Coordinates of C-alpha atoms in Angstrom, one line a residue:
M1 CA -194.2 20.5 34.1
K2 CA -196.0 23.4 35.6
M3 CA -197.7 24.1 32.2
R4 CA -198.6 20.4 31.8
T5 CA -200.2 20.4 35.3
Q6 CA -202.2 23.6 34.4
F7 CA -203.3 22.0 31.1
L8 CA -204.5 18.8 32.7
S9 CA -206.1 20.7 35.6
S10 CA -208.0 22.9 33.1
I11 CA -209.3 19.7 31.4
A12 CA -210.6 18.4 34.7
A13 CA -212.3 21.7 35.5
V14 CA -214.0 21.9 32.2
A15 CA -215.0 18.2 32.3
M16 CA -216.8 18.7 35.6
T17 CA -219.1 21.3 34.0
A18 CA -220.2 19.0 31.2
T19 CA -223.4 17.1 31.8
A20 CA -223.5 13.5 30.9
S21 CA -227.1 13.7 29.9
M22 CA -226.4 15.9 26.8
A23 CA -226.7 14.0 23.6
Q24 CA -223.7 13.3 21.5
E25 CA -224.2 14.6 18.0
V26 CA -220.8 13.4 16.6
T27 CA -218.6 10.5 17.3
L28 CA -215.1 10.7 15.9
I29 CA -212.7 7.8 15.7
M30 CA -209.0 8.4 16.5
H31 CA -206.3 5.8 15.7
H32 CA -202.7 5.7 16.6
F33 CA -199.7 3.4 16.9
L34 CA -198.6 3.2 20.6
P35 CA -200.1 1.2 23.4
P36 CA -202.5 2.8 25.9
V37 CA -199.8 2.7 28.6
A38 CA -197.7 5.1 26.5
S39 CA -197.4 8.7 27.8
A40 CA -198.6 10.0 24.4
H41 CA -201.9 8.2 24.9
K42 CA -202.5 8.8 28.6
D43 CA -201.2 12.3 29.0
M44 CA -201.8 13.9 25.5
L45 CA -204.3 12.2 23.3
Q46 CA -206.9 11.1 25.9
P47 CA -206.9 14.4 27.8
W48 CA -207.2 16.3 24.5
A49 CA -210.1 14.2 23.5
E50 CA -211.8 14.7 26.8
K51 CA -211.3 18.4 26.6
V52 CA -212.9 18.6 23.1
Q53 CA -215.9 16.6 24.4
A54 CA -216.2 18.8 27.5
D55 CA -215.9 22.0 25.4
S56 CA -218.6 20.8 23.1
G57 CA -221.0 20.2 26.0
G58 CA -220.9 16.5 25.2
R59 CA -221.9 16.9 21.6
I60 CA -218.6 15.5 20.3
A61 CA -217.3 12.1 21.4
I62 CA -213.9 10.9 20.5
E63 CA -213.2 7.1 20.6
I64 CA -209.5 6.3 20.7
F65 CA -208.1 3.1 19.2
P66 CA -204.5 2.7 20.3
A67 CA -201.8 0.2 19.1
M68 CA -203.1 0.0 15.5
S69 CA -206.2 -1.8 16.9
M70 CA -208.2 -0.8 13.9
G71 CA -205.8 -2.6 11.6
G72 CA -203.0 -1.7 9.3
K73 CA -199.4 -0.7 10.0
P74 CA -198.1 2.6 11.5
N75 CA -197.0 3.8 8.1
E76 CA -200.6 3.6 6.9
L77 CA -202.1 6.0 9.4
Y78 CA -201.7 9.0 7.1
G79 CA -203.6 7.2 4.4
Q80 CA -206.3 6.1 6.8
V81 CA -207.1 9.7 7.9
R82 CA -206.7 11.0 4.3
D83 CA -209.1 8.4 3.0
G84 CA -211.5 8.4 5.9
T85 CA -210.9 5.0 7.5
A86 CA -210.2 7.0 10.7
D87 CA -211.6 10.5 11.5
I88 CA -208.4 11.5 13.4
V89 CA -204.9 10.0 13.6
W90 CA -201.8 10.7 15.6
T91 CA -198.8 9.7 13.5
L92 CA -195.1 10.3 13.0
L93 CA -194.5 12.3 9.8
G94 CA -191.4 10.3 9.1
Y95 CA -193.5 7.1 8.6
T96 CA -194.6 8.5 5.2
P97 CA -191.4 9.8 3.6
G98 CA -191.7 12.2 0.7
V99 CA -195.1 13.5 1.8
F100 CA -194.2 16.1 4.4
T101 CA -191.1 17.5 2.7
R102 CA -191.3 21.1 4.1
S103 CA -192.1 20.0 7.6
E104 CA -188.8 18.0 7.7
V105 CA -187.0 21.3 8.3
F106 CA -188.1 21.2 12.0
E107 CA -186.6 17.8 12.6
L108 CA -183.2 18.7 11.4
P109 CA -180.3 18.8 13.8
L110 CA -179.1 22.4 14.5
V111 CA -182.7 23.6 13.7
H112 CA -184.4 21.8 16.6
A113 CA -182.5 23.0 19.6
G114 CA -183.4 20.3 22.2
S115 CA -186.7 21.8 23.3
A116 CA -190.0 20.1 22.4
E117 CA -191.9 23.1 23.7
A118 CA -190.0 25.6 21.5
T119 CA -190.1 23.6 18.3
T120 CA -193.8 22.7 18.8
I121 CA -194.7 26.3 19.2
A122 CA -192.6 27.1 16.2
M123 CA -194.2 24.5 14.0
N124 CA -197.7 25.5 14.8
A125 CA -196.8 29.2 14.2
S126 CA -195.4 28.2 10.8
L127 CA -198.3 26.3 9.4
D128 CA -198.6 28.8 6.5
L129 CA -195.0 27.9 5.4
L130 CA -195.8 24.2 5.6
A131 CA -199.4 24.2 4.2
E132 CA -198.6 22.4 0.9
D133 CA -197.6 19.3 3.0
F134 CA -201.0 19.0 4.4
E135 CA -203.4 19.7 1.5
D136 CA -205.1 16.4 1.9
V137 CA -205.9 16.5 5.6
H138 CA -207.0 19.0 8.2
V139 CA -204.1 19.5 10.7
L140 CA -205.2 19.8 14.3
F141 CA -201.7 20.3 15.6
L142 CA -198.1 19.4 15.0
H143 CA -195.5 18.6 17.6
T144 CA -192.1 17.1 18.3
H145 CA -190.6 15.2 21.1
D146 CA -187.6 16.6 23.0
G147 CA -185.1 15.2 20.5
N148 CA -183.1 12.1 19.6
L149 CA -180.2 10.7 21.4
I150 CA -178.3 7.5 20.7
H151 CA -179.5 4.4 22.6
S152 CA -177.2 1.5 22.5
A153 CA -177.7 -2.1 23.5
S154 CA -174.2 -3.0 22.5
T155 CA -171.2 -0.6 22.2
P156 CA -171.2 2.6 24.3
V157 CA -170.8 5.6 22.1
R158 CA -168.3 8.0 23.6
S159 CA -166.8 9.2 20.3
L160 CA -167.6 9.4 16.6
E161 CA -165.4 6.4 16.1
D162 CA -167.4 4.3 18.5
A163 CA -170.5 4.7 16.3
S164 CA -168.8 3.3 13.3
G165 CA -170.5 0.1 12.0
L166 CA -173.4 0.1 14.5
K167 CA -176.9 -0.6 13.1
L168 CA -179.2 2.0 14.4
R169 CA -183.0 2.4 14.1
T170 CA -183.9 5.6 12.3
P171 CA -187.1 7.5 12.9
S172 CA -187.0 9.3 9.5
R173 CA -184.9 9.9 6.4
T174 CA -183.1 12.8 7.9
G175 CA -182.4 10.6 10.9
A176 CA -180.9 8.1 8.5
W177 CA -178.6 10.8 7.1
I178 CA -177.3 11.5 10.6
I179 CA -176.7 7.8 11.2
E180 CA -174.9 7.5 7.9
G181 CA -172.9 10.6 8.6
I182 CA -171.5 9.2 11.9
G183 CA -170.5 6.0 10.1
A184 CA -173.3 3.8 11.3
E185 CA -176.0 1.9 9.3
P186 CA -179.6 3.2 9.4
V187 CA -182.4 0.7 9.8
G188 CA -186.0 1.9 9.3
M189 CA -188.7 0.4 11.4
P190 CA -191.8 1.7 13.4
V191 CA -190.8 2.3 17.0
P192 CA -193.2 -0.4 18.5
T193 CA -191.0 -3.1 16.8
L194 CA -187.8 -1.8 18.3
P195 CA -187.6 -3.9 21.5
E196 CA -187.8 -7.2 19.5
A197 CA -185.2 -5.9 17.0
L198 CA -182.9 -5.0 19.9
S199 CA -183.3 -8.3 21.7
K200 CA -182.7 -10.3 18.5
G201 CA -179.7 -8.2 17.5
V202 CA -181.3 -6.9 14.3
V203 CA -180.2 -3.4 15.4
D204 CA -177.6 -2.3 18.0
G205 CA -179.5 0.7 19.0
A206 CA -181.7 3.6 18.0
L207 CA -182.1 7.3 17.6
I208 CA -185.0 8.0 20.0
P209 CA -185.8 10.3 22.9
F210 CA -185.9 9.4 26.6
E211 CA -189.7 9.7 26.6
I212 CA -190.4 6.3 24.9
V213 CA -188.3 4.2 27.2
P214 CA -190.9 3.2 29.8
A215 CA -193.6 2.3 27.2
L216 CA -191.2 0.0 25.4
K217 CA -189.2 -1.2 28.5
L218 CA -186.0 -0.1 26.9
Q219 CA -184.3 0.2 30.3
E220 CA -184.2 -3.6 30.1
L221 CA -182.3 -3.6 26.8
D222 CA -180.2 -0.4 26.7
K223 CA -176.6 -0.5 28.0
S224 CA -176.0 3.2 27.4
T225 CA -177.3 6.4 26.0
T226 CA -175.3 9.2 24.3
E227 CA -176.3 12.8 24.1
L228 CA -174.8 16.2 23.2
P229 CA -173.8 18.7 25.9
G230 CA -176.0 21.5 26.9
G231 CA -179.3 19.6 26.3
D232 CA -178.9 19.6 22.5
R233 CA -180.0 16.5 20.5
F234 CA -179.4 14.7 17.2
G235 CA -182.5 16.3 15.6
T236 CA -186.0 15.3 16.6
S237 CA -189.1 13.6 15.1
T238 CA -192.2 15.5 13.9
F239 CA -195.7 14.3 14.6
M240 CA -199.2 15.4 13.7
V241 CA -202.7 15.0 15.0
A242 CA -204.8 15.4 11.8
M243 CA -208.4 15.0 10.9
N244 CA -210.1 13.8 7.8
K245 CA -211.0 16.9 5.7
D246 CA -214.6 15.7 4.9
A247 CA -215.2 14.8 8.6
Y248 CA -214.1 18.3 9.7
E249 CA -216.1 20.1 7.0
A250 CA -219.2 18.0 7.9
L251 CA -219.3 19.5 11.4
P252 CA -221.6 22.4 12.2
D253 CA -219.8 25.8 12.6
D254 CA -220.1 25.8 16.4
L255 CA -218.5 22.4 16.6
K256 CA -215.8 23.4 14.2
A257 CA -215.1 26.3 16.5
V258 CA -214.6 23.8 19.4
I259 CA -212.1 21.8 17.3
D260 CA -210.3 25.0 16.2
A261 CA -210.1 26.2 19.8
N262 CA -208.2 23.0 20.6
S263 CA -205.9 23.2 17.6
G264 CA -202.7 24.8 16.3
A265 CA -201.2 27.7 18.2
N266 CA -204.0 27.5 20.8
V267 CA -202.6 24.3 22.3
A268 CA -199.0 24.3 21.0
A269 CA -197.4 25.6 24.3
E270 CA -199.3 23.1 26.4
I271 CA -198.5 20.1 24.1
G272 CA -194.9 21.1 23.9
A273 CA -194.6 21.4 27.7
I274 CA -196.2 18.0 28.1
W275 CA -193.5 16.4 25.8
E276 CA -190.8 18.2 27.8
G277 CA -192.2 16.6 30.9
F278 CA -192.3 13.1 29.3
E279 CA -188.5 12.9 29.3
T280 CA -188.3 12.6 33.1
G281 CA -189.9 9.2 33.2
G282 CA -187.5 7.7 30.7
E283 CA -184.5 9.3 32.4
T284 CA -185.6 7.8 35.7
A285 CA -186.2 4.4 34.3
L286 CA -182.8 4.2 32.7
S287 CA -181.1 5.5 35.8
D288 CA -182.8 3.0 38.1
A289 CA -181.8 0.2 35.7
G290 CA -178.2 1.3 35.9
V291 CA -178.0 2.3 32.2
E292 CA -174.9 4.4 31.5
R293 CA -175.7 8.0 30.5
I294 CA -172.9 9.4 28.3
V295 CA -172.6 13.2 27.6
L296 CA -170.2 13.8 24.8
S297 CA -167.2 16.0 25.5
D298 CA -167.1 19.4 23.7
E299 CA -164.4 18.0 21.4
E300 CA -166.4 15.0 20.4
A301 CA -169.6 17.0 20.2
A302 CA -168.0 19.3 17.6
K303 CA -167.4 16.2 15.4
F304 CA -171.0 15.2 15.6
N305 CA -172.2 18.8 14.9
A306 CA -170.0 18.9 11.8
V307 CA -172.0 15.9 10.6
S308 CA -175.2 17.7 11.4
E309 CA -174.1 20.7 9.3
Q310 CA -173.7 18.3 6.4
V311 CA -177.1 16.8 7.0
V312 CA -178.7 20.3 6.9
Q313 CA -177.0 21.1 3.7
R314 CA -177.9 17.7 2.2
W315 CA -181.6 18.5 3.0
I316 CA -181.3 21.9 1.4
D317 CA -179.9 20.4 -1.8
D318 CA -182.4 17.6 -1.8
V319 CA -185.5 19.8 -1.6
A320 CA -184.1 22.2 -4.2
A321 CA -184.7 19.4 -6.7
K322 CA -188.4 19.7 -5.8
G323 CA -188.5 23.4 -6.3
I324 CA -188.4 24.2 -2.6
D325 CA -186.1 26.9 -1.2
G326 CA -184.6 24.9 1.6
A327 CA -182.1 27.5 2.7
A328 CA -185.0 30.0 3.2
L329 CA -187.0 27.4 5.1
V330 CA -184.1 26.6 7.4
E331 CA -183.6 30.3 8.2
Q332 CA -187.3 30.7 8.8
A333 CA -187.5 27.6 11.0
R334 CA -184.5 28.6 13.1
A335 CA -186.0 32.1 13.6
A336 CA -189.3 30.5 14.6
V337 CA -187.6 28.2 17.1
T338 CA -185.6 31.1 18.5
A339 CA -188.7 33.3 18.9
A340 CA -190.4 30.5 20.8
T341 CA -187.4 29.9 23.1
P342 CA -187.9 31.6 26.5
R343 CA -185.3 34.3 27.3
N344 CA -183.5 33.8 30.6

């Protein structure tokens, strides 16, 4: 939270030095899938856009359209930025399966170690390893949330057996593999549709972080959450803020430099710290609503981790068919996450 506060304070300080009278040379349109009340909009995307505008001396303006207000569905955001319908998008990589194959390595259980900050730093430090995934867009930065846990609106999950037969919303194909591995049924859907699906019994629960709870009012629908001991999670979800390549290349060099200074490794630690902080709001909302918080015993956690090992191997075998050395990527990703994890 300290890093988040410093980041937002620096935005405010820079913004005060920008003069409103300076002409805007470029207006960029940003599109994303969550409502404006969501933490991602209020505390990440909007402050980032304001900082870019301030750093450019007011020459870049960024107009943000939340909640798919420009039209389309969340799984179309990647196509929108690739084709130029939007200049910038924030999207979940798992919404377009098969496109970001290499980047999936960072969402795997036992690769992501329960820290949004560490994995976000690691991803942005590893862009050269992932470059082929992003040939059609200009990546501004990648990030993860703190990691998935099981939210249940029906059966509390205290053991592997309790999960059997549940229908759980999955954020990605690797998330679906985890759900299958624990004996449940994966159901794919964009996260904004989850509350209705839970209320109608279309799904029994979901693999999601604490962060999203307040925006979707899941504290009114959840009966319990289940997590691993020691702060570990059932993998995570990977996101990107990306810019249309032509829109980026059309900028003059000095404005490209402004974008670059607010991209990649330059912002990874701040963005990751923000996502760490987002968890608190969800935890508080669930606690205040009396939702049961279950931490698995070490014995039960070992059973879930055995499933996770199988998921990692499944991913390695799957990408091998595409000519990708998945084992090497797993090793490199784990090393990057370890390098980004603070030593106590």
